[in-house]
Tab-separated table of C-alpha atoms and ligand atoms in Angstrom:
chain	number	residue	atom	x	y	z
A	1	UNK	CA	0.000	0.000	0.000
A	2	UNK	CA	1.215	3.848	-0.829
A	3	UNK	CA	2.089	5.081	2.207
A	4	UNK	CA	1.668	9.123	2.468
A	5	UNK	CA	1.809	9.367	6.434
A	6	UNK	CA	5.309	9.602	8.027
A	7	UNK	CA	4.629	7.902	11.010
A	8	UNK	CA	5.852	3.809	11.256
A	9	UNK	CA	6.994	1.401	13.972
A	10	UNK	CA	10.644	-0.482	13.173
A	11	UNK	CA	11.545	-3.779	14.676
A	12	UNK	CA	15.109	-4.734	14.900
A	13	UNK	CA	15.398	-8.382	13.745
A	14	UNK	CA	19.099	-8.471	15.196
A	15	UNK	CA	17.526	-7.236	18.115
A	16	UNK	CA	15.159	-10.255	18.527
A	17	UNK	CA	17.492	-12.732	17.471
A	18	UNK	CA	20.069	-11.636	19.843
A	19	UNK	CA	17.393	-11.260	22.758
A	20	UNK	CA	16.134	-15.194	21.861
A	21	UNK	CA	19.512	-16.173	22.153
A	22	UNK	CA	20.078	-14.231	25.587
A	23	UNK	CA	16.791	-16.181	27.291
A	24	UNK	CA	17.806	-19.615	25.921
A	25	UNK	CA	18.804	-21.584	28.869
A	26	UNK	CA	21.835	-24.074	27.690
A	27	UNK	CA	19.922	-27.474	28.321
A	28	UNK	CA	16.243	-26.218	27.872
A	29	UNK	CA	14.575	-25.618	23.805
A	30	UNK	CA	13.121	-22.416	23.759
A	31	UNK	CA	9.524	-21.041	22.363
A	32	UNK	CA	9.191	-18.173	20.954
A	33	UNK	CA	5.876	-16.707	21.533
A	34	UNK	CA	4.558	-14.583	19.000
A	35	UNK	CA	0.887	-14.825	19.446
A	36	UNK	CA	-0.667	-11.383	19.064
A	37	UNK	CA	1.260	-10.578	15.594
A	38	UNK	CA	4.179	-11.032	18.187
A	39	UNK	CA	2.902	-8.750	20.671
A	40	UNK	CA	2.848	-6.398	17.847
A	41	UNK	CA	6.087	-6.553	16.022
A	42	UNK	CA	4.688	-9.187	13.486
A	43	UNK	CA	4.448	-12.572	14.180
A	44	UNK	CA	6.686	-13.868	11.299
A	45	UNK	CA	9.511	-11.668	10.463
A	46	UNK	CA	9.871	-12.115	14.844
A	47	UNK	CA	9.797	-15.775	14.793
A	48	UNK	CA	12.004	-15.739	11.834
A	49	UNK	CA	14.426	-14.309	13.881
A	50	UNK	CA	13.604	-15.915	16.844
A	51	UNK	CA	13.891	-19.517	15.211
A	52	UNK	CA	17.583	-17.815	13.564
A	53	UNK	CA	18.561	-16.977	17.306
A	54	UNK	CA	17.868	-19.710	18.831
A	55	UNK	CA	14.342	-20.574	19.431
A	56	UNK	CA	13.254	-24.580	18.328
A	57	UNK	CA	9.550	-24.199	18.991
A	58	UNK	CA	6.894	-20.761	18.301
A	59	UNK	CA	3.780	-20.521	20.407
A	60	UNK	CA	0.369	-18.796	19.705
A	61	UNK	CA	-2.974	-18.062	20.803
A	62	UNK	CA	-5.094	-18.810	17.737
A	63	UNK	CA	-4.982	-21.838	15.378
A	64	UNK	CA	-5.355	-18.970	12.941
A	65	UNK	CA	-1.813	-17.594	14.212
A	66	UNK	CA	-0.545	-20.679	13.636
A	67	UNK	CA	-1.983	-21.210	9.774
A	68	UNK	CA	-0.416	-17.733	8.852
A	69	UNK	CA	3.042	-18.764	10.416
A	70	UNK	CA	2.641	-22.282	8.106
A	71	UNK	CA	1.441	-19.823	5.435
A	72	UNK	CA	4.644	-18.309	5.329
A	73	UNK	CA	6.676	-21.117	4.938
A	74	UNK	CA	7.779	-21.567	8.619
A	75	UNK	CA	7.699	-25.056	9.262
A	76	UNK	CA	8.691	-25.398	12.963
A	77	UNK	CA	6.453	-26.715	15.580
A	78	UNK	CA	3.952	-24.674	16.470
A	79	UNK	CA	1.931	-24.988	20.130
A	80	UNK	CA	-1.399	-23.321	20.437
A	81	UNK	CA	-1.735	-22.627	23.939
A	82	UNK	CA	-5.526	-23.238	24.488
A	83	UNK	CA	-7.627	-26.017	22.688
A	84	UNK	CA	-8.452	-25.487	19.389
A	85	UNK	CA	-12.053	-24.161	19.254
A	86	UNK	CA	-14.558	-26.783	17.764
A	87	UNK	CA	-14.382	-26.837	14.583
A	88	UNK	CA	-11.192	-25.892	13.869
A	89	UNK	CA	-9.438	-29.201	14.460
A	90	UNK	CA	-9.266	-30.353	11.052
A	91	UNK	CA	-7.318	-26.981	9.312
A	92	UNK	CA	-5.115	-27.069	12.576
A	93	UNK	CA	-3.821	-30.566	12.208
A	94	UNK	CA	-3.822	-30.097	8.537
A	95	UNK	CA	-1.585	-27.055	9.123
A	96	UNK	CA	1.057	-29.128	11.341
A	97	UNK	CA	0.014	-27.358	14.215
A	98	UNK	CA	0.658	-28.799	17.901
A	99	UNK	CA	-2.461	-28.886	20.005
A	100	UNK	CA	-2.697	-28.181	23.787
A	101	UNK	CA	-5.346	-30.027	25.151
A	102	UNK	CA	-7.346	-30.376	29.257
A	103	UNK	CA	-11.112	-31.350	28.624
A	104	UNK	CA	-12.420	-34.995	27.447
A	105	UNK	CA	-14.367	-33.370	24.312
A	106	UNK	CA	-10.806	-31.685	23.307
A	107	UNK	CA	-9.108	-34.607	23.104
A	108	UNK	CA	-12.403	-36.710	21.160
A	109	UNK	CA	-12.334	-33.746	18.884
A	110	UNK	CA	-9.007	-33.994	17.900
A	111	UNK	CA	-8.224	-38.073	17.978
A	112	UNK	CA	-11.599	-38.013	15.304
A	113	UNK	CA	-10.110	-35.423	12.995
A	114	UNK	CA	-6.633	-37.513	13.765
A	115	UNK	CA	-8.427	-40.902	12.705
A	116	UNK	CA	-9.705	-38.960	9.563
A	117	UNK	CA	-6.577	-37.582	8.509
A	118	UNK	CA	-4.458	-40.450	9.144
A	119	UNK	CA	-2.396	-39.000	11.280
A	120	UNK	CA	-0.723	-39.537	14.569
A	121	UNK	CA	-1.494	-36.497	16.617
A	122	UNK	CA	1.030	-35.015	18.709
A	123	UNK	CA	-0.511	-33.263	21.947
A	124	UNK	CA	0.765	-31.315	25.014
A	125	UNK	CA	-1.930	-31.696	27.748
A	126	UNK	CA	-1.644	-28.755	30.107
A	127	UNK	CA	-2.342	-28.525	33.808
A	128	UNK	CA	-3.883	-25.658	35.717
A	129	UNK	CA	-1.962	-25.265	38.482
A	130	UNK	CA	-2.633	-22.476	39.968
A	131	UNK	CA	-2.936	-19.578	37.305
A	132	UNK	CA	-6.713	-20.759	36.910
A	133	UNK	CA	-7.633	-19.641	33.512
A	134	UNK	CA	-7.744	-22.862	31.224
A	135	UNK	CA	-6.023	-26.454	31.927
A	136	UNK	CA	-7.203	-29.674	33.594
A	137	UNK	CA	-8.069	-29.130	37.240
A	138	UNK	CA	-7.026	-30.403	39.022
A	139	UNK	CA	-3.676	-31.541	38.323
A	140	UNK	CA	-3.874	-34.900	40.192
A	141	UNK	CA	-6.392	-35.616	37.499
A	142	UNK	CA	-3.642	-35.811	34.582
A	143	UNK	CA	-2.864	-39.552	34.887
A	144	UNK	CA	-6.297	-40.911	34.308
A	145	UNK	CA	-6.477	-38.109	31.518
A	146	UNK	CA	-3.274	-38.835	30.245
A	147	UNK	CA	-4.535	-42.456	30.293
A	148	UNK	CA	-7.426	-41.596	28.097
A	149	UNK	CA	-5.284	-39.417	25.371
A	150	UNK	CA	-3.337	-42.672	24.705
A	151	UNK	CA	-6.018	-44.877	24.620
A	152	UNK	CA	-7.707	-42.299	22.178
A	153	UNK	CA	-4.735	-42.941	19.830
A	154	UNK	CA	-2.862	-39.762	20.135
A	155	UNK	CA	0.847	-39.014	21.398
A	156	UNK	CA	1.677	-37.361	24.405
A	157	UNK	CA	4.739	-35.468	23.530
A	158	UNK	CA	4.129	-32.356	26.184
A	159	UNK	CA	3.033	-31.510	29.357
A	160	UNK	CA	2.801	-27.976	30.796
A	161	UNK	CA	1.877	-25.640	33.141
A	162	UNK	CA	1.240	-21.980	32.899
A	163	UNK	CA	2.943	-19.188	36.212
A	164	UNK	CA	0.760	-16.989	37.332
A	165	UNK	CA	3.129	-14.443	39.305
A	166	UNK	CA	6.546	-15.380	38.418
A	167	UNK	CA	7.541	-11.757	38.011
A	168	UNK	CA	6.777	-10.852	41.431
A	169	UNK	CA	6.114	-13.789	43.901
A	170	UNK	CA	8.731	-16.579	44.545
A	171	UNK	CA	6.593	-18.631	47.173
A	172	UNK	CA	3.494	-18.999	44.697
A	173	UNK	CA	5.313	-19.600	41.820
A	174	UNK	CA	7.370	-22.570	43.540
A	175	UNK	CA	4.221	-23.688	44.862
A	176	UNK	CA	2.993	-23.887	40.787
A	177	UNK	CA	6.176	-25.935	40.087
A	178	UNK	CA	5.861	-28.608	43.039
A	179	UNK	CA	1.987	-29.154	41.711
A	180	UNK	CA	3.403	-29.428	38.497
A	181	UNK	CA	6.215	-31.693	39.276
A	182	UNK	CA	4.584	-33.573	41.285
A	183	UNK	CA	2.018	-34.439	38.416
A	184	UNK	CA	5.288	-35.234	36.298
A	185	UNK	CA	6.734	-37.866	38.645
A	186	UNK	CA	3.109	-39.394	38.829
A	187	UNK	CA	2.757	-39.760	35.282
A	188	UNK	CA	6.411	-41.696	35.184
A	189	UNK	CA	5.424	-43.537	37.967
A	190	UNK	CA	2.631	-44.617	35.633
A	191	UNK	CA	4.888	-45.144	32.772
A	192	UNK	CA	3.925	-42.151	30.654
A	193	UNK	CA	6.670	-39.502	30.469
A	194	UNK	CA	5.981	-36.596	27.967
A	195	UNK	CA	9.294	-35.481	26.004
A	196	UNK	CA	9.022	-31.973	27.115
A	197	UNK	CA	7.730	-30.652	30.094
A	198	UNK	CA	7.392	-26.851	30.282
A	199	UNK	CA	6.373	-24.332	32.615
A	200	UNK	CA	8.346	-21.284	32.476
A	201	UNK	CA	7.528	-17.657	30.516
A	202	UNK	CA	10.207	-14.865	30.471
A	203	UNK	CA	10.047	-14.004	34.423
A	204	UNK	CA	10.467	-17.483	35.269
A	205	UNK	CA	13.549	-18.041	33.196
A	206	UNK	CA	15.235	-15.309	34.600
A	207	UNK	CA	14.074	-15.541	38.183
A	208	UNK	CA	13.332	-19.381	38.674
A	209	UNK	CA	16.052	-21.659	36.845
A	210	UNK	CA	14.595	-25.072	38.531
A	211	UNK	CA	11.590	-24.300	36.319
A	212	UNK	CA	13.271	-24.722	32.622
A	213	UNK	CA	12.641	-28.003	32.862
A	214	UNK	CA	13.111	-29.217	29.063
A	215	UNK	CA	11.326	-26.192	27.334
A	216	UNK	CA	11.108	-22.548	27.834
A	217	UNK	CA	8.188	-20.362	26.795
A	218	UNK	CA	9.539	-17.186	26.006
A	219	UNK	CA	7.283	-13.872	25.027
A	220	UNK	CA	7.775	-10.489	26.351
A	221	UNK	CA	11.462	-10.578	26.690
A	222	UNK	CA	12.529	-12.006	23.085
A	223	UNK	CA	10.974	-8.471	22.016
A	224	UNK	CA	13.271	-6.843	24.603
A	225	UNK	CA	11.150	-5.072	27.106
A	226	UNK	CA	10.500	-6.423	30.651
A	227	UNK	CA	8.675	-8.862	32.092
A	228	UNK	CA	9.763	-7.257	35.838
A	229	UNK	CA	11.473	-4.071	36.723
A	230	UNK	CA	15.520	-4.340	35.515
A	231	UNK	CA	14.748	-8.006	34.174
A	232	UNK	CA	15.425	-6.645	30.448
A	233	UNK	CA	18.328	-4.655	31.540
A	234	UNK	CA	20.096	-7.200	33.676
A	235	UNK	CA	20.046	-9.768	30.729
A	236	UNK	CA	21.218	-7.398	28.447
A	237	UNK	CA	18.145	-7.393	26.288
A	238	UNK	CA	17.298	-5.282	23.025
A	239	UNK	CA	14.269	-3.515	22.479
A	240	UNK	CA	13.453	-4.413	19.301
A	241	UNK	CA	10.912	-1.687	18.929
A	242	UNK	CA	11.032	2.099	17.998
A	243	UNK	CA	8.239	4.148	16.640
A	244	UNK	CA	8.635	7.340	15.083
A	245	UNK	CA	6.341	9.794	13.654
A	246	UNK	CA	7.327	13.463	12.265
A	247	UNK	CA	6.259	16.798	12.615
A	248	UNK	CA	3.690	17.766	10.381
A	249	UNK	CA	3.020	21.361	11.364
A	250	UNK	CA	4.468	24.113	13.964
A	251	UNK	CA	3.133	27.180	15.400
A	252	UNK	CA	4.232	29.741	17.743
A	253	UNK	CA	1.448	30.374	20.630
A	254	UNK	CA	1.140	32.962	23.768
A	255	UNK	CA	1.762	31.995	26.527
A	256	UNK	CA	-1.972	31.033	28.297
A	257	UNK	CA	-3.128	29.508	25.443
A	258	UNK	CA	-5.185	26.372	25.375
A	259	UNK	CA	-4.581	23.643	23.620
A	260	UNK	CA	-6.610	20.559	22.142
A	261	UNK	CA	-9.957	18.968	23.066
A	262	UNK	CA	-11.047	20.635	26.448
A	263	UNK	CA	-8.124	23.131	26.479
A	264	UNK	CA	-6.618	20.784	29.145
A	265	UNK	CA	-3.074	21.787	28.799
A	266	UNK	CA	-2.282	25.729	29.204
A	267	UNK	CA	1.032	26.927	27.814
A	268	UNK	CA	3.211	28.858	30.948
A	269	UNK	CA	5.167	30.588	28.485
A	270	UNK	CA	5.090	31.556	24.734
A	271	UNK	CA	5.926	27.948	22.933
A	272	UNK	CA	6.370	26.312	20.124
A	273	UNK	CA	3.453	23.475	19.617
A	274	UNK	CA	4.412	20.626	17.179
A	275	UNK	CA	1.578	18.603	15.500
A	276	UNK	CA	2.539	14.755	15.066
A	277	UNK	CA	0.286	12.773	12.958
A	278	UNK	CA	-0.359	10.047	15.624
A	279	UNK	CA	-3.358	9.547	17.892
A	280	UNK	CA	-5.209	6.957	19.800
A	281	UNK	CA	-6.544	5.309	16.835
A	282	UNK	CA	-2.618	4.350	16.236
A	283	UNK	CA	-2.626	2.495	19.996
A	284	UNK	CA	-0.944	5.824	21.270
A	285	UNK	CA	-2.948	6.049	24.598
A	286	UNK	CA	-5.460	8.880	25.258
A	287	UNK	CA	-4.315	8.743	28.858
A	288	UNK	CA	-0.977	9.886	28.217
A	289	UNK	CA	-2.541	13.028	27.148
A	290	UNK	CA	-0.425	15.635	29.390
A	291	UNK	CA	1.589	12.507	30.863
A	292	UNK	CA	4.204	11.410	28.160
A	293	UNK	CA	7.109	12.155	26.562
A	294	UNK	CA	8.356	12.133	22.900
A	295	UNK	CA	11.635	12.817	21.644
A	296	UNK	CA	11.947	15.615	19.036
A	297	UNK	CA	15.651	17.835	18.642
A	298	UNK	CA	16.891	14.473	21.196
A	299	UNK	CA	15.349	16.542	23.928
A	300	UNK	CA	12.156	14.539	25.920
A	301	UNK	CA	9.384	16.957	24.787
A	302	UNK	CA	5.949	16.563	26.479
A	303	UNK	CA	2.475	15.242	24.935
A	304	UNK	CA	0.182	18.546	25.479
A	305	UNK	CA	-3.247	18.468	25.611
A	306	UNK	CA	-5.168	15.631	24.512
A	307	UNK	CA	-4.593	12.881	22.289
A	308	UNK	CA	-6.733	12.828	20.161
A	309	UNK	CA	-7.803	10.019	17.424
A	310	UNK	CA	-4.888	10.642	14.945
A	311	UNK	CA	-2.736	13.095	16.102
A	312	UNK	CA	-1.229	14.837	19.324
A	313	UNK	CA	0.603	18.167	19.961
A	314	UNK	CA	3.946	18.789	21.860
A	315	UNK	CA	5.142	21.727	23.920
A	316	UNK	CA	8.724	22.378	22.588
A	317	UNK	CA	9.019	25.623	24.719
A	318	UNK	CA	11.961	27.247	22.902
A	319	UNK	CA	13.471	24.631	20.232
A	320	UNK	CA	14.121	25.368	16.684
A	321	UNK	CA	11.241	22.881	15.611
A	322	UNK	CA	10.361	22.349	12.252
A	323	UNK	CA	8.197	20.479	9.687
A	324	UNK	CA	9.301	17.345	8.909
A	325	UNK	CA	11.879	16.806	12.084
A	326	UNK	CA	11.543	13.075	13.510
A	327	UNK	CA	9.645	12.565	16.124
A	328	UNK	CA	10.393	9.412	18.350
A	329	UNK	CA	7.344	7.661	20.635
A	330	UNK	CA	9.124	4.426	21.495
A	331	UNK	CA	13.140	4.061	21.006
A	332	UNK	CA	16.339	6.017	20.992
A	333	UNK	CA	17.120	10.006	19.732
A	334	UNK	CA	20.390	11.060	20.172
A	335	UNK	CA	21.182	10.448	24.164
A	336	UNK	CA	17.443	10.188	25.066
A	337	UNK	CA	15.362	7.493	25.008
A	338	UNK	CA	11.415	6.579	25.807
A	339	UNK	CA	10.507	2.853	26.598
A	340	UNK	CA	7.851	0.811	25.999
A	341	UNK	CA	7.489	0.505	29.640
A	342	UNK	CA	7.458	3.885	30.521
A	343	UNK	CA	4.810	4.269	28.408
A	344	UNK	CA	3.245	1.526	30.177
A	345	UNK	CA	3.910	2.295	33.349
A	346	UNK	CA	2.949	6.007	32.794
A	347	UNK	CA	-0.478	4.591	31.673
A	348	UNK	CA	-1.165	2.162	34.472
A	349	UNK	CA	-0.516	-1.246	32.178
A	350	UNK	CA	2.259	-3.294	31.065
A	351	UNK	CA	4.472	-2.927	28.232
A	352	UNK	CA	2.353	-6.210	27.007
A	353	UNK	CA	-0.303	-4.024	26.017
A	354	UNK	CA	1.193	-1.099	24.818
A	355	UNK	CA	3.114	-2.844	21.759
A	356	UNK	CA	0.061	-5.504	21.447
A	357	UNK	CA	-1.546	-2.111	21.231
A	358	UNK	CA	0.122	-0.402	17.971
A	359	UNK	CA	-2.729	-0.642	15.654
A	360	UNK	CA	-2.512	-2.040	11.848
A	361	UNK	CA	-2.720	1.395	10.997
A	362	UNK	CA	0.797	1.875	12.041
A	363	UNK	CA	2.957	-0.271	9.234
A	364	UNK	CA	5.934	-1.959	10.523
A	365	UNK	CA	9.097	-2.027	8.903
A	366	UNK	CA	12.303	-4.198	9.563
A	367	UNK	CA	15.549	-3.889	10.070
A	368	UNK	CA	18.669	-6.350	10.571
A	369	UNK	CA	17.733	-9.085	8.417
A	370	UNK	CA	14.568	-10.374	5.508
A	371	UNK	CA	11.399	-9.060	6.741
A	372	UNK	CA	9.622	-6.995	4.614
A	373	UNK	CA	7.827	-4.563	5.946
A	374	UNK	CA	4.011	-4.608	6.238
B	1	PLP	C1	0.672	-19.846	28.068
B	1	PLP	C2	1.729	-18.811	27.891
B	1	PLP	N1	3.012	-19.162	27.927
B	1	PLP	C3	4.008	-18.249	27.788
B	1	PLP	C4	3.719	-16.932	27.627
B	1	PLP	C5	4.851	-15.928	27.519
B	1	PLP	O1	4.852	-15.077	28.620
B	1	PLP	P1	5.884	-13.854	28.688
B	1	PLP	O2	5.497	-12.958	27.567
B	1	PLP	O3	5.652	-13.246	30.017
B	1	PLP	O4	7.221	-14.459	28.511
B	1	PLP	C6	2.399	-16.516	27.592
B	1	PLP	C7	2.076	-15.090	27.455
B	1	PLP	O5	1.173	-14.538	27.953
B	1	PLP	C8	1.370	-17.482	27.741
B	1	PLP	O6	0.070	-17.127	27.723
């Protein structure tokens, strides 16, 4: 598509592939997880470079995330993480893809479609053990369960477990992993033992090493940003993302004016306002309105007035500001730089959400390796 707007988010492939290879423990595989269009830097150029760094596995949400990876060619394994909604068995086995599965009609569903296909499916039954949003609960239950998968004709190859507070509590998260391997050494003690048994996301890799068991389920920190406060920095992760907009029109104003929807920011002084052609409707959040920062001149300029649908003003004060200067939301200018979590943490969420967040509106564009741009 023509693009006429200057405004675009960048994801550094080296970036990703050097961040996959810094959360790769040396005798666990690793998963990328790029569900979400990988939390918004695009699910296949990132697990491209994820796979190039390191990673043996990907991992989405939807078995349509997992037909577009296949659709591109990439032919790793592929876990979705919930059970495949009915109906959708037979295009996600037919794509290759690896199903989780925790309820009796999940696993009937997909032995059927199995049988039909003739095909031996490979599963990963997951256990809720703790985190309380999908799995088989509870845990004790996986032996008879696991009992029925095989007798239903499908492979076991996985069994996992999902942390609910690994970036923040040590005593609940070790309490997950003694449920879970205590459902491991039951299963062995009944003669099934899964090839991999996973449990850990970014947090947990860094901050619980006895849970890497033989996979690793990495998201938020192959993009670079944290999963807990320093995490990123102390494992010498890259932000892979920057997005940058420009200026698309200055103008001197008094000091006392008013500016944008509700007049809710008043200059102090006579200032320069810069217009930058990005807005809510781009994932920028309204709530920052008054709150953040962008770059502009590699000074940290702030977001005045509010942000409105598809663009936002900025009080330079005195700089020499001018039509078509870069402005920087996320990333680096000169010496300055604004995070991702900043962002977040100015806004009251995660940096999960504010990258998930970047809309299709804003293209992406890569750097550091084959890509394409969107
Ligand atoms: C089941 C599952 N595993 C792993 C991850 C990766 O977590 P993180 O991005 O914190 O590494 C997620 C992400 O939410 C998930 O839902």
């Amino acid at each position: 598509m023509t693009r006429f707007r200057p405004t675009l988010a960048e994801v550094d492939l080296e970036a990703i592939r050097h961040n996959a290879g810094a959360m790769k423990p040396p005798r666990a595989e690793l998963m990328a997880v790029v569900k979400s269009n990988g939390y918004g830097h695009g699910a296949v150029p990132c697990a491209n470079a994820a796979l190039s760094g390191g990673a043996t596995w990907l991992g989405v949400a939807l078995v349509e995330e997992g037909i577009a990876l296949r659709d591109s060619g990439i032919e790793a394994p592929v876990l979705v993480l919930s059970e495949f909604p009915a109906g959708a068995e037979k295009d996600a086995l037919a794509a290759g893809l690896t199903p989780t599965v925790y309820t009796e009609p999940g696993v009937e569903a997909i032995a059927q479609v199995a049988r039909d296909l003739g095909i031996t499916a490979r599963i990963h039954l997951k256990v809720d053990t703790g985190m309380h949003r999908v799995g088989l609960y509870p845990p004790e239950a996986a032996v008879a369960f696991a009992r029925g998968i095989l007798a239903s004709g499908l492979e076991l190859e996985g069994l996992w477990t999902h942390f609910a507070r690994s970036e923040e509590d040590e005593k609940a998260t070790s309490l997950q992993l003694d449920r879970f391997l205590s459902v491991s050494r039951s299963l062995d003690e009944a003669g099934i033992t899964p090839r991999l048994r996973h449990a850990a996301n970014s947090a947990a890799v860094v901050r619980h090493p006895e849970s890497h068991l033989d996979l690793v389920r990495v998201g938020i920190a192959i993009y670079g940003l944290d999963c807990a406060p320093g995490v990123a920095a102390s494992m010498g992760l890259r932000p892979a993302l920057s997005w940058r907009s420009e200026v698309t029109m200055v103008r001197r104003l008094p000091a006392g004016e008013r500016l944008s929807y509700g007049h809710r920011y008043r200059l102090e002084r006579d200032s320069t306002v810069a217009t930058v052609p990005v807005g809510y409707a781009d994932g920028y959040p309204r709530i920052l309105s008054n709150r953040a920062h962008v770059l502009v001149g590699g000074e940290r300029r702030r977001v005045a007035g509010t942000i409105t649908m598809d663009q936002l003003l900025v009080d330079c004060e005195d700089d020499d500001v001018q039509s078509g200067d870069e402005v920087v939301l996320i990333g680096r200018q000169g010496k300055q730089e604004v995070t991702a979590d900043e962002l977040a943490s100015l806004s009251g969420t995660i940096g999960y959400e504010i990258t998930c967040g970047i809309s299709e509106r804003v293209p992406r564009e890569y750097a550091g390796g084959p890509g394409g741009s969107e």
